Short mmCIF file of C-alpha atoms in Angstrom, two decimals:
data_model
loop_
_atom_site.label_atom_id
_atom_site.label_comp_id
_atom_site.label_asym_id
_atom_site.label_seq_id
_atom_site.Cartn_x
_atom_site.Cartn_y
_atom_site.Cartn_z
CA MET A 1 -25.08 -14.85 19.96
CA CYS A 2 -25.58 -11.10 19.76
CA THR A 3 -24.18 -9.26 16.78
CA HIS A 4 -22.76 -6.52 18.99
CA ASP A 5 -20.40 -9.05 20.64
CA ARG A 6 -18.41 -9.50 17.43
CA ALA A 7 -15.77 -7.06 16.18
CA HIS A 8 -16.78 -4.99 13.18
CA PRO A 9 -14.88 -6.28 10.08
CA VAL A 10 -13.69 -2.82 9.04
CA THR A 11 -12.35 -2.11 12.52
CA ALA A 12 -10.55 -5.46 12.62
CA ALA A 13 -9.03 -4.89 9.18
CA ASP A 14 -7.94 -1.36 10.13
CA ALA A 15 -6.24 -2.66 13.28
CA ALA A 16 -4.48 -5.39 11.30
CA LEU A 17 -3.21 -2.89 8.72
CA LYS A 18 -1.86 -0.58 11.43
CA ALA A 19 -0.21 -3.44 13.32
CA GLY A 20 1.49 -4.69 10.17
CA ASN A 21 2.41 -1.18 8.97
CA TRP A 22 0.46 -1.30 5.72
CA GLU A 23 -1.45 1.29 3.75
CA LEU A 24 -4.46 0.01 1.79
CA HIS A 25 -5.49 1.18 -1.66
CA ALA A 26 -8.64 -0.38 -3.12
CA ASP A 27 -10.66 0.34 -6.21
CA ARG A 28 -12.78 -1.74 -8.54
CA HIS A 29 -9.74 -3.10 -10.37
CA ARG A 30 -7.40 -4.05 -7.52
CA ILE A 31 -6.57 -4.16 -3.84
CA HIS A 32 -3.00 -3.00 -3.21
CA LEU A 33 -1.06 -2.95 0.06
CA ASN A 34 1.84 -0.49 0.41
CA PRO A 35 4.32 -1.00 3.24
CA ILE A 36 4.89 2.05 5.45
CA ALA A 37 7.73 2.87 7.80
CA ARG A 38 7.55 1.48 11.34
CA ARG A 39 7.54 4.07 14.11
CA SER A 40 9.43 1.58 16.29
CA CYS A 41 12.27 1.15 13.77
CA PRO A 42 15.62 1.84 15.48
CA ASP A 43 17.20 3.06 12.22
CA CYS A 44 14.71 5.62 10.88
CA ARG A 45 12.30 6.02 13.84
CA GLY A 46 9.32 6.16 11.48
CA ALA A 47 10.76 8.72 9.04
CA GLY A 48 11.16 6.11 6.30
CA GLY A 49 14.82 6.84 5.65
CA TRP A 50 17.54 9.43 5.99
CA TRP A 51 19.30 11.98 3.82
CA VAL A 52 22.63 11.07 2.26
CA GLY A 53 24.83 14.13 1.78
CA GLY A 54 27.02 15.10 -1.11
CA ALA A 55 26.70 17.31 -4.15
CA ASN A 56 23.23 15.86 -4.88
CA PRO A 57 21.64 14.85 -1.57
CA GLU A 58 19.00 12.16 -1.81
CA MET A 59 16.84 10.11 0.49
CA GLU A 60 18.13 6.65 1.40
CA PRO A 61 15.09 4.42 2.11
CA CYS A 62 15.04 2.38 5.29
CA GLY A 63 14.73 -1.40 5.05
CA CYS A 64 11.77 -1.46 7.47
CA TRP A 65 9.50 -0.65 4.51
CA ALA A 66 11.56 -0.44 1.30
CA GLU A 67 12.54 -4.12 1.26
CA ARG A 68 9.00 -5.42 1.83
CA ARG A 69 6.83 -6.76 -0.98
CA GLU A 70 3.77 -4.86 -2.19
CA PRO A 71 0.98 -7.44 -2.58
CA THR A 72 -1.69 -6.71 -5.18
CA LEU A 73 -4.92 -8.59 -5.77
CA ARG A 74 -6.47 -8.01 -9.20
CA LEU A 75 -10.27 -7.85 -9.15
CA LEU A 76 -11.60 -6.68 -12.50
CA PRO A 77 -9.56 -6.50 -15.69
CA ARG A 78 -8.80 -3.05 -17.01
CA LEU A 79 -10.16 -2.43 -20.45
CA THR A 80 -7.42 -1.64 -22.90
CA VAL A 81 -8.36 0.44 -25.90
CA PRO A 82 -5.92 0.51 -28.80
CA TYR A 83 -4.88 4.09 -29.47
CA ASP A 84 -4.98 3.67 -33.23
CA GLU A 85 -8.70 2.81 -33.30
CA PRO A 86 -11.70 5.03 -32.51
CA PRO A 87 -13.43 4.26 -29.19
CA PHE A 88 -16.75 3.29 -30.86
#
């Protein structure tokens, strides 16, 4: 089997994230997926919400992204340094 016949893993992952409407954040401590608004949503049409009027207008988030979970995979523990002790 030739290696050029297989899909590149980064390309496949990018396509999966776009299809599922996710934004990926990765660093050495975690991999975090943030849901993003769907362009095909009939309520917000990809804007992510709408403005609610009144004396203090604010953005009402659409359920196409706001009600979805944000999965996080922890990779390396973060070092916690007590603030009352010197670093060395």
